[in-house]
Short mmCIF file of C-alpha atoms in Angstrom, two decimals:
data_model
loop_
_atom_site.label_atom_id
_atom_site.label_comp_id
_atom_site.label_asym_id
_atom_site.label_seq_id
_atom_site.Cartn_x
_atom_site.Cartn_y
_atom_site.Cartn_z
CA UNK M 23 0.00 0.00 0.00
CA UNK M 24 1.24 3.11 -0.63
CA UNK M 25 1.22 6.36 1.81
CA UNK M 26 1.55 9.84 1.50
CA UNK M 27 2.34 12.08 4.08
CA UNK M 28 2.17 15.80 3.99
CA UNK M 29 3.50 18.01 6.84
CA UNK M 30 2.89 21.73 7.10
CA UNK M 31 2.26 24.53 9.69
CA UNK M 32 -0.65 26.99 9.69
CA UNK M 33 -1.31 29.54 12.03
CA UNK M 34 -4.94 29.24 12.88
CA UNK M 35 -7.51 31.98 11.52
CA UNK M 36 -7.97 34.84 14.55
CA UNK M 37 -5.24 33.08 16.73
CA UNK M 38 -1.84 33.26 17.37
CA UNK M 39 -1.42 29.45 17.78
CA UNK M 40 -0.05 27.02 15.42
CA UNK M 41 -1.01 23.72 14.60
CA UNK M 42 0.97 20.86 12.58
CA UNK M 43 -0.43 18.80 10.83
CA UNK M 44 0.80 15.93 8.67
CA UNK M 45 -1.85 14.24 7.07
CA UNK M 46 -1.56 10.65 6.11
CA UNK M 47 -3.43 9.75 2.76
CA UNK M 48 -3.75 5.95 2.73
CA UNK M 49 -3.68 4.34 -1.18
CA UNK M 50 -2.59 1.36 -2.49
CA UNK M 51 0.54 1.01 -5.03
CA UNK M 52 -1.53 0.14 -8.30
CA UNK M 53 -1.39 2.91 -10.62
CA UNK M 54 -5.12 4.01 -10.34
CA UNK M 55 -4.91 4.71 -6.77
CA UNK M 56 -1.67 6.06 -6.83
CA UNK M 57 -3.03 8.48 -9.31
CA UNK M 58 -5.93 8.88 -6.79
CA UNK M 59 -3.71 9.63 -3.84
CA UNK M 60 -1.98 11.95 -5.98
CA UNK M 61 -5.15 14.12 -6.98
CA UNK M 62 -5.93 14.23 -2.90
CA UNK M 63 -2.46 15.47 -2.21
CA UNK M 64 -2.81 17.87 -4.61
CA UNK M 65 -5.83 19.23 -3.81
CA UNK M 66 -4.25 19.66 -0.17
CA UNK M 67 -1.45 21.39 -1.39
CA UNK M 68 -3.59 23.99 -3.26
CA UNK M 69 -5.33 24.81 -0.07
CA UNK M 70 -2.34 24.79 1.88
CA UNK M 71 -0.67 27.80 -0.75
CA UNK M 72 -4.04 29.49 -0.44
CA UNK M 73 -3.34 29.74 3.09
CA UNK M 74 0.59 31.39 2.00
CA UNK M 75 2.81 29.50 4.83
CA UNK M 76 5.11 27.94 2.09
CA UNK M 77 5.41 24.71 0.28
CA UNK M 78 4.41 21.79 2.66
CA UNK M 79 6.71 18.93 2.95
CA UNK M 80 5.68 16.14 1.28
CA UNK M 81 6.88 12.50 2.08
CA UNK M 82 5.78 9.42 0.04
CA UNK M 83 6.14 6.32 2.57
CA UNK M 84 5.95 3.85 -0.11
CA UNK M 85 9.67 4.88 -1.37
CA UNK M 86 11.10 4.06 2.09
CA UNK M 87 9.73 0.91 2.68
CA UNK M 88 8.57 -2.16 0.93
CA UNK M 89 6.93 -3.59 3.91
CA UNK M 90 3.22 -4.77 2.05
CA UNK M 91 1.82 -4.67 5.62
CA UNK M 92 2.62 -0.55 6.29
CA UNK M 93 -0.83 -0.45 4.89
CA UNK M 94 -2.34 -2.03 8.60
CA UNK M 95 -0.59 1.40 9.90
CA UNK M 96 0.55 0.01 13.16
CA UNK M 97 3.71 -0.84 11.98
CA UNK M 98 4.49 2.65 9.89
CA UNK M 99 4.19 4.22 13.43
CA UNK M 100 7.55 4.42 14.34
CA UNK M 101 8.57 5.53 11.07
CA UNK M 102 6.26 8.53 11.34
CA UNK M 103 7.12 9.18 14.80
CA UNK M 104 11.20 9.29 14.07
CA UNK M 105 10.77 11.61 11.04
CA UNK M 106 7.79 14.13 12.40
CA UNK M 107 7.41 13.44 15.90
CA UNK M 108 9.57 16.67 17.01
CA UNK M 109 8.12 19.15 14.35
CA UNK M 110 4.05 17.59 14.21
CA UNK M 111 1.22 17.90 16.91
CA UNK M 112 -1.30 15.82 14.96
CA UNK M 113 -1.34 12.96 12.65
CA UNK M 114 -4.42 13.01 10.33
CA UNK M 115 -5.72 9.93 8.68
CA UNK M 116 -7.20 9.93 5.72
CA UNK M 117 -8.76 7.13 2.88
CA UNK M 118 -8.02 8.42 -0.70
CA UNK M 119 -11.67 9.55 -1.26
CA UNK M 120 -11.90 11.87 1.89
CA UNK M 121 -11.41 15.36 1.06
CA UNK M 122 -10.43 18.01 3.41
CA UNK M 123 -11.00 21.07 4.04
CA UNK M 124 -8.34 22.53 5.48
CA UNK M 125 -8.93 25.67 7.66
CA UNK M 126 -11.59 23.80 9.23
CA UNK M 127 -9.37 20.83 10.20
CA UNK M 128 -6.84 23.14 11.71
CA UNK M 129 -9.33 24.83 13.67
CA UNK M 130 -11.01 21.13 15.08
CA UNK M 131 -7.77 20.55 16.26
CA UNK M 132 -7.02 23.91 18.08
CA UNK M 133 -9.77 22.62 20.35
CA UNK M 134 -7.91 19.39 21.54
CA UNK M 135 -4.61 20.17 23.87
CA UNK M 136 -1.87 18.94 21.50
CA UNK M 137 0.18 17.92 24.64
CA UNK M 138 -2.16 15.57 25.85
CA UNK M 139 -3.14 12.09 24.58
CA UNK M 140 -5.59 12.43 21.71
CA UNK M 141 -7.63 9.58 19.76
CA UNK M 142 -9.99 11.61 17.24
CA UNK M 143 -12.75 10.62 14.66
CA UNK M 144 -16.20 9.48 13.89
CA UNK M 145 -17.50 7.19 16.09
CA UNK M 146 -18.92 3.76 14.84
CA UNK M 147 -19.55 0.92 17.33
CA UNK M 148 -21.04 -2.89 16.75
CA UNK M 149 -24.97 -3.65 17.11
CA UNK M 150 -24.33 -7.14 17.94
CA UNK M 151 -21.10 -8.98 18.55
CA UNK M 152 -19.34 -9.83 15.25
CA UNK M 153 -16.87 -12.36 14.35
CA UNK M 154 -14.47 -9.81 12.49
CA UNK M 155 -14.26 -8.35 15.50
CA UNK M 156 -13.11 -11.29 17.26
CA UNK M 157 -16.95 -11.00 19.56
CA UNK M 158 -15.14 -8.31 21.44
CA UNK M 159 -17.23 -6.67 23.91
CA UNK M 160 -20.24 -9.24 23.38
CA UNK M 161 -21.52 -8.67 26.65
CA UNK M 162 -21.66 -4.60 25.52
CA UNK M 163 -21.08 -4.24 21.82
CA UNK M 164 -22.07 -0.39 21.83
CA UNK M 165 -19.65 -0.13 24.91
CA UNK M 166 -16.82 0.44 22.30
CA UNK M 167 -15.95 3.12 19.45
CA UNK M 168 -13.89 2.84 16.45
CA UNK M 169 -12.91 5.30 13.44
CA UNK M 170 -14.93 5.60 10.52
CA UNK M 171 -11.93 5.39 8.16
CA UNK M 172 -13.91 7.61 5.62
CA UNK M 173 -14.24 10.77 7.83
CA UNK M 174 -10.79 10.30 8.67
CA UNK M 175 -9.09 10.20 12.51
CA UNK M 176 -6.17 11.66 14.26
CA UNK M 177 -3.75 10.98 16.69
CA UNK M 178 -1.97 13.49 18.75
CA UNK M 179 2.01 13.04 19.30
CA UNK M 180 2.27 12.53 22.22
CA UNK M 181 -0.38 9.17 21.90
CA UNK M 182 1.89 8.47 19.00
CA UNK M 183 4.86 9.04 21.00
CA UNK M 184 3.51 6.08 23.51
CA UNK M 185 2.65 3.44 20.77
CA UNK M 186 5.42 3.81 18.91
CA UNK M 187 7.31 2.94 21.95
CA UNK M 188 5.20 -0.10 22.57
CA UNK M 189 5.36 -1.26 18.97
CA UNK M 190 9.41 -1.25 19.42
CA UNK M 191 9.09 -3.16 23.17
CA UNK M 192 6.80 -5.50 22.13
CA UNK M 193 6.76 -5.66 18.26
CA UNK M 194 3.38 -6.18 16.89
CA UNK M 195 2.01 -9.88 18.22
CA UNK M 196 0.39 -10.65 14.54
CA UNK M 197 0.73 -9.17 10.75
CA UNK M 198 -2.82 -10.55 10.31
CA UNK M 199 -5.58 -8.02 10.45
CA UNK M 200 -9.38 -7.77 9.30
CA UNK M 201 -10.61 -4.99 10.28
CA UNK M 202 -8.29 -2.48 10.23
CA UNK M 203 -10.01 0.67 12.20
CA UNK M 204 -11.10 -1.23 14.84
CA UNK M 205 -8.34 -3.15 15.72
CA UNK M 206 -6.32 -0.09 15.90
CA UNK M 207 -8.90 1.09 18.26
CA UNK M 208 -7.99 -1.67 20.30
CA UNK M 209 -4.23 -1.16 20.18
CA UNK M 210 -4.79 2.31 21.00
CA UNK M 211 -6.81 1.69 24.08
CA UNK M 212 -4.53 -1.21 25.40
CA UNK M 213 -7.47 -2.76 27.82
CA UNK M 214 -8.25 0.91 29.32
CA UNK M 215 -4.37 1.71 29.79
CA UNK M 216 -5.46 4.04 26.30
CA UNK M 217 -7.53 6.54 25.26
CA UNK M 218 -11.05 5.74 23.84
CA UNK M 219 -11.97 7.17 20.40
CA UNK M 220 -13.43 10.86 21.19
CA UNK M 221 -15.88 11.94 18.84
CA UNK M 222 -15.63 14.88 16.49
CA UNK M 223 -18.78 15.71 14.74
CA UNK M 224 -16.74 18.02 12.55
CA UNK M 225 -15.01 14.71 10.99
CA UNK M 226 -18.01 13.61 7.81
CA UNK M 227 -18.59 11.49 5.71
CA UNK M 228 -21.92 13.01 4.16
CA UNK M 229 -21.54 17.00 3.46
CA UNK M 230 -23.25 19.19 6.01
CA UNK M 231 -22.52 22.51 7.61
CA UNK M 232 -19.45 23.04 9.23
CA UNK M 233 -17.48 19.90 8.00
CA UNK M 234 -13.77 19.58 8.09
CA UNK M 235 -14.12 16.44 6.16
CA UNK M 236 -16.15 14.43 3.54
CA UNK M 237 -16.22 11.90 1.36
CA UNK M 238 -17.23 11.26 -2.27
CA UNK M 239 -17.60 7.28 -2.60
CA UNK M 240 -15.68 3.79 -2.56
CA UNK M 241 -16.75 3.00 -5.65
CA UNK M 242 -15.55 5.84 -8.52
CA UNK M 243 -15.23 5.87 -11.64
CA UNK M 244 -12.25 3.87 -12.54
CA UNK M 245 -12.60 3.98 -16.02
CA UNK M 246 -14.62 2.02 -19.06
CA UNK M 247 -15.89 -0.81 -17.42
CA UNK M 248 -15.46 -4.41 -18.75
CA UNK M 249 -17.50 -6.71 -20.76
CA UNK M 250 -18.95 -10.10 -19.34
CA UNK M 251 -17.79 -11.77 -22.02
CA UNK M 252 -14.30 -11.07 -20.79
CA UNK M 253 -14.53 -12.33 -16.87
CA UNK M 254 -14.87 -16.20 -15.89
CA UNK M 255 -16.58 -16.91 -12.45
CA UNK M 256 -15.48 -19.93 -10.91
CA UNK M 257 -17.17 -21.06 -7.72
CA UNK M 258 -15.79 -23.66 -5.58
CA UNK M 259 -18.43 -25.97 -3.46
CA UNK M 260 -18.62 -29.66 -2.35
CA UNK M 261 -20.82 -32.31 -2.42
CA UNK M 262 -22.05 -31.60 1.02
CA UNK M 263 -23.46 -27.94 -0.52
CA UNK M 264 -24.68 -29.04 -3.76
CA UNK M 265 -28.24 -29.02 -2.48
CA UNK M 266 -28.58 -25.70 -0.04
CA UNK M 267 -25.82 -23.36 -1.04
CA UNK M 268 -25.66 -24.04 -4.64
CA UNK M 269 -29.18 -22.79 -5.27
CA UNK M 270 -28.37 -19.80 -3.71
CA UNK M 271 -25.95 -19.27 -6.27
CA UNK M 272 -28.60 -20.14 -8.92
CA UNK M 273 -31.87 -18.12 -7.33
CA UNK M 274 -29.58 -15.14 -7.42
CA UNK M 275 -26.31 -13.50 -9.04
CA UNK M 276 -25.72 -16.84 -11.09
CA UNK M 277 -27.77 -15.09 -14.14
CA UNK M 278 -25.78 -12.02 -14.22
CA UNK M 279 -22.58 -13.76 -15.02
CA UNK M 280 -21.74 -14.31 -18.48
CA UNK M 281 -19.31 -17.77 -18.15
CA UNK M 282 -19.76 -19.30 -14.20
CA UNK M 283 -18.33 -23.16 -13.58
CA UNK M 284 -19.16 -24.89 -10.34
CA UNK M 285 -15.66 -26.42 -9.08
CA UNK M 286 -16.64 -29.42 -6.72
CA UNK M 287 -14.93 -33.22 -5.29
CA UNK M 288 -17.71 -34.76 -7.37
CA UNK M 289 -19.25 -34.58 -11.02
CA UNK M 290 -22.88 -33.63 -10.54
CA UNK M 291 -24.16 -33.43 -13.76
CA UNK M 292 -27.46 -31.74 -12.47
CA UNK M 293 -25.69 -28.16 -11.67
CA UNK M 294 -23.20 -28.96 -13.33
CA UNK M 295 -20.46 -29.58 -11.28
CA UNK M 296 -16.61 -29.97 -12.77
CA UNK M 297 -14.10 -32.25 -10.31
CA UNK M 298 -10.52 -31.49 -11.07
CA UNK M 299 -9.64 -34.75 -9.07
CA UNK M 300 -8.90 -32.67 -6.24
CA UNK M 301 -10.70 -34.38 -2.99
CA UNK M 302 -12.36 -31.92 -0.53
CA UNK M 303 -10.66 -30.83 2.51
CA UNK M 304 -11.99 -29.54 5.57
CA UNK M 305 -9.57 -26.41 5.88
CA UNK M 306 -7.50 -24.05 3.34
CA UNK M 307 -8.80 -25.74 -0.18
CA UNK M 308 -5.51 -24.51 -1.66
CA UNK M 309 -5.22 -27.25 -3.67
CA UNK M 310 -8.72 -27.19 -5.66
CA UNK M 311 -7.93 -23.67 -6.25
CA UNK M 312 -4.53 -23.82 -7.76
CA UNK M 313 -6.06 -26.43 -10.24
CA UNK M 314 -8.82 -24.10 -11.18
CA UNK M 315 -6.23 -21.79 -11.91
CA UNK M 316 -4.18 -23.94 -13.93
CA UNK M 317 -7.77 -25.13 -16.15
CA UNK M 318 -8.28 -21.15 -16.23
CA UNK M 319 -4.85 -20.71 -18.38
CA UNK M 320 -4.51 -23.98 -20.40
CA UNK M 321 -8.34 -24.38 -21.58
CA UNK M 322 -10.26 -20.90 -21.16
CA UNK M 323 -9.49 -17.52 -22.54
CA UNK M 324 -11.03 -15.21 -20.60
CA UNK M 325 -8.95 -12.04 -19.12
CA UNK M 326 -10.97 -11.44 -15.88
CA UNK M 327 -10.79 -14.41 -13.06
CA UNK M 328 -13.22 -14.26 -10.43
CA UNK M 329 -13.79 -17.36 -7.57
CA UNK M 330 -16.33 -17.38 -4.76
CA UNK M 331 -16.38 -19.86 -2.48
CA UNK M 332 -19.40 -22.16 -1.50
CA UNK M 333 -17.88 -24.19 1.16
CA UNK M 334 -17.05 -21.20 2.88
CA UNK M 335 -14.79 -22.43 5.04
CA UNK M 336 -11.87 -20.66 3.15
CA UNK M 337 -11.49 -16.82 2.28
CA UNK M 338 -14.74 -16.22 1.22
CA UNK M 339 -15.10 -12.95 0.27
CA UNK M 340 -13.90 -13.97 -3.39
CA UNK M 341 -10.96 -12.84 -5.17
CA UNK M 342 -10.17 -10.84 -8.57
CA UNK M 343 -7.56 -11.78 -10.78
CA UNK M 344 -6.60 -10.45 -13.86
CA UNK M 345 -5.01 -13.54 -16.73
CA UNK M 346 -1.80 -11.80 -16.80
CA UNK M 347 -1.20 -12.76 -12.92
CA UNK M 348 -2.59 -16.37 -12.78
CA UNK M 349 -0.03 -16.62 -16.10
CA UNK M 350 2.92 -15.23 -13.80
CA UNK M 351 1.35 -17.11 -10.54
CA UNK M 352 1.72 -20.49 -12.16
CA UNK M 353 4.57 -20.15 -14.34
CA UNK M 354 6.59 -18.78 -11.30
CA UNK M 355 6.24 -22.31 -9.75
CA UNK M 356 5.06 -20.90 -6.75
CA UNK M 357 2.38 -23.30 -4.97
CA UNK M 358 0.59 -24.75 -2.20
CA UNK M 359 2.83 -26.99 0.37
CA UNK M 360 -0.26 -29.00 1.22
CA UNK M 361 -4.09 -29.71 -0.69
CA UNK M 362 -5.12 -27.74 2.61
CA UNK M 363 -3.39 -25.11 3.06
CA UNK M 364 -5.03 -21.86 3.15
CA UNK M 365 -4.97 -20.87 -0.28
CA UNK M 366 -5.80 -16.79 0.23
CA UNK M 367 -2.46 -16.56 2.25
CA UNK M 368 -0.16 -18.93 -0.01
CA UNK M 369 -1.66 -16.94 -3.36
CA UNK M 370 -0.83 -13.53 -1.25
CA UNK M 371 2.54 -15.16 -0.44
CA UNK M 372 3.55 -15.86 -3.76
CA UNK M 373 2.00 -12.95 -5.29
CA UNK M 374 3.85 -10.53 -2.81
CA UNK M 375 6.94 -12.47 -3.58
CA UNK M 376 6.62 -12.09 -7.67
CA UNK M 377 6.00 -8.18 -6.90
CA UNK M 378 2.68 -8.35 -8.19
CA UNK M 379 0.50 -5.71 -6.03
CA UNK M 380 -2.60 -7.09 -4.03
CA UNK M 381 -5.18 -4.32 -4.26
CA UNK M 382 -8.10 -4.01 -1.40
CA UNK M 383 -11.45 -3.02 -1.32
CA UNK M 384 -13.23 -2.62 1.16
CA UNK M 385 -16.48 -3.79 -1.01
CA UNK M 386 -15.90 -7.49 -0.35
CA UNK M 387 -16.85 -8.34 2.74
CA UNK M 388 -15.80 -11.67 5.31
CA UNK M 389 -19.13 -11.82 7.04
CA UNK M 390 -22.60 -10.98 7.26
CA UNK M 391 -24.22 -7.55 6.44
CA UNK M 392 -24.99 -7.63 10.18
CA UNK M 393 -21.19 -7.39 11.73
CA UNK M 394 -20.74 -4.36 10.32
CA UNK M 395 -21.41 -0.96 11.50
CA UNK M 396 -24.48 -0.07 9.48
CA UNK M 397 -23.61 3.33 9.18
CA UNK M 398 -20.28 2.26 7.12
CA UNK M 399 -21.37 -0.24 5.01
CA UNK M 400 -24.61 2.30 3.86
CA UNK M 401 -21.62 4.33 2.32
CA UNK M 402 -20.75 1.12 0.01
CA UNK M 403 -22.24 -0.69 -3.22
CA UNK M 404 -21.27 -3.33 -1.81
CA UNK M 405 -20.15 -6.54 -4.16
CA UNK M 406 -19.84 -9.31 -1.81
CA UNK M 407 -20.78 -10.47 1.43
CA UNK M 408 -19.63 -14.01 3.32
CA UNK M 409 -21.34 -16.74 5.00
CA UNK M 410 -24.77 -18.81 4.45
CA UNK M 411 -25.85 -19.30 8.41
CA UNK M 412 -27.55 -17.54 10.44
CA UNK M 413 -29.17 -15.10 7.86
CA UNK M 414 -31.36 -15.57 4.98
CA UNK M 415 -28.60 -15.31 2.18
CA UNK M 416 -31.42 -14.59 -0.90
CA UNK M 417 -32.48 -11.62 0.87
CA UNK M 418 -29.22 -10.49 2.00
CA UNK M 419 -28.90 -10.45 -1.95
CA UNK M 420 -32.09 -8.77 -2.60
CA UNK M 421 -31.42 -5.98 0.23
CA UNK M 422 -27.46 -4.98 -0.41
CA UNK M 423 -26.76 -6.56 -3.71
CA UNK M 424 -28.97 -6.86 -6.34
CA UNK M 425 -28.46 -4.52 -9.42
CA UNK M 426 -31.63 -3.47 -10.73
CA UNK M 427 -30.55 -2.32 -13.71
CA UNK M 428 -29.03 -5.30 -15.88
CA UNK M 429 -25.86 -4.49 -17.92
CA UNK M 430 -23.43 -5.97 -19.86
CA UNK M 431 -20.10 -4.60 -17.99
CA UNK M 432 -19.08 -4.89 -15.05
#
């Protein structure tokens, strides 16, 4: 993922305090939202000559550090800390749709002591306990706030000061994260040793009056869209779904695929069902889906790779892949070390290791509509969600998914 940092002071309108600010833009390395992150930094920059204190300095993280995980944050900390900690009060988070406005920002954070141990954004908090949140705080799932990435957050120095020492006593216990925001909400508040989130109603995501930020949408236009004639759906099941999850597949999004093969450990000729000889495991399924990959190259010729899983027991909130990287994936020899092994990691593994760049977004979801904050995911179009229990998946379909307005792209 790639980061851009931009450090600056500004004397606050009708004060004679300044604030410093640098503000963290958080993109990916791909080319579209590194031009993204670019048009947000610029846009900053204008404001920040309107306001005549000088060129800001602008850092981009990326070039200092291959690390793929600097995009979980937590472990770019120290980094920030060591190059801004003496000259910046604030660090300012921000997604690469979230625009600023400037003036206003710097005067939110005039009202926070800058000395002091500051955890600042939009609140969001759990209806229920949810399993990407590890059920924490079941008993109380309100009890606890976390950041609404898309209004942005902020941490004072001195807060950053702390963690960045903890980071470097402890190192971080796991490079594994789901959901980022609030499990650096956790960090932060260390089991009450840290601050809780405070709430700034200043920090938006929808435009109202006296907004410092805002955001436009997770889902912009990233060009001319392609054709369903070029993208191949596979979707891995096993004989044990064939008659409850499979028809889910079928009473719903099945018809708005162009080319969709059901991958299973047994020929059904009733769905149909293709078996690549691969027998069913109960974990990882790395196996079957290295040899869909493999039939993707030597027999089909589409340039779009999608697979969802049906056993769901694996990943499960699908995966995107273009031809060009299942071609350099399998040629590279890179592969699984066991049938069940958990094939999301291994394929990240080897991709990381090839240099090919493993974009997120946020639009594919590992659970149920209900363990997220509502508020967050009514921001999304959402493209995926995960899991068949405990929920009725057709209308989970029919409520957050369902286009109503056939096309032909995609």
């Amino acid at each position: 993922m790639m980061t851009l940092s931009l450090l600056f002071k500004v004397p606050l309108l009708q004060t004679n305090t300044q604030v410093d600010v640098a503000l963290v833009i958080q993109s990916q390395r791909n080319s579209y939202h590194a031009r993204r992150a670019g048009q947000r930094k610029e846009e900053i920059l204008q404001q920040a000559a309107q306001l005549r204190q000088g060129v800001p300095v602008v850092l981009l993280l990326h070039e200092l550090s291959e690390y793929e995980g600097d995009w979980s944050i937590l472990p770019v900390l120290p980094h920030l800390y060591a190059n801004y900690g003496q000259s910046a009060s604030w660090f300012f988070f921000i997604e690469e749709e979230t625009r600023v406005t400037l003036p206003a920002l710097l005067q939110v954070l005039h009202r926070y002591q800058a000395q002091k141990e500051w955890f600042l954004g939009k609140h969001l908090h759990d209806n229920e306990a949810s399993i990407i949140h590890h059920y924490a705080f079941s008993e109380d799932p309100g009890s606890f706030s976390y950041p609404d990435p898309a209004a942005g957050w902020a941490l004072s120095t001195p807060l950053l000061q702390r963690l960045t020492e903890r980071i470097q006593y402890e190192h971080l216990k796991s490079d594994f994260t789901i959901d980022l925001e609030h499990e650096i909400a956790l960090y932060i508040w260390e089991e009450g040793a840290g601050p809780k989130l405070t709430a700034v109603p200043e920090f938006c995501t929808e435009r109202r009056e006296n907004c410092a930020t805002t955001f436009t949408t997770y889902l912009p236009n990233c060009g001319d869209p392609v054709s369903k004639k070029d993208v191949f759906v596979a979707v891995k099941t096993c004989q044990n779904f064939h008659s409850d999850r499979v028809p889910v597949v079928k009473a719903t999004w099945e018809k708005d695929a162009e080319f969709l093969e059901f991958y299973s450990d047994v020929t059904d000729a009733s769905i149909p069902t293709i078996s690549l000889g691969v027998p069913n495991t109960e974990r990882g399924h790395c196996g079957k889906t290295f040899a869909i990959l493999r039939r993707f190259l030597k027999v089909l010729t589409f340039q779009v790779f999608l697979i969802y899983y049906s056993c769901f027991l694996c990943s499960g909130c699908r995966m995107v892949l273009s031809r060009a990287a299942v071609s350099r994936l399998i040629s590279s020899g890179c592969s699984c070390y066991s049938d069940d092994a958990p094939d999301d990691m291994v394929l990240g593994r080897c991709f990381t290791s090839l240099g090919v760049p493993i974009t997120h977004s946020p639009l594919f979801h590992q659970a149920r509509p209900d363990d997220y904050s509502e508020t967050l995911i009514s921001l999304q179009q959402a493209i995926s969600f995960h899991k068949h229990w405990n929920i009725d998946p057709v209308a989970v379909y029919k409520h957050w998914l369902q286009d109503t307005h056939p096309r032909d792209e995609l």
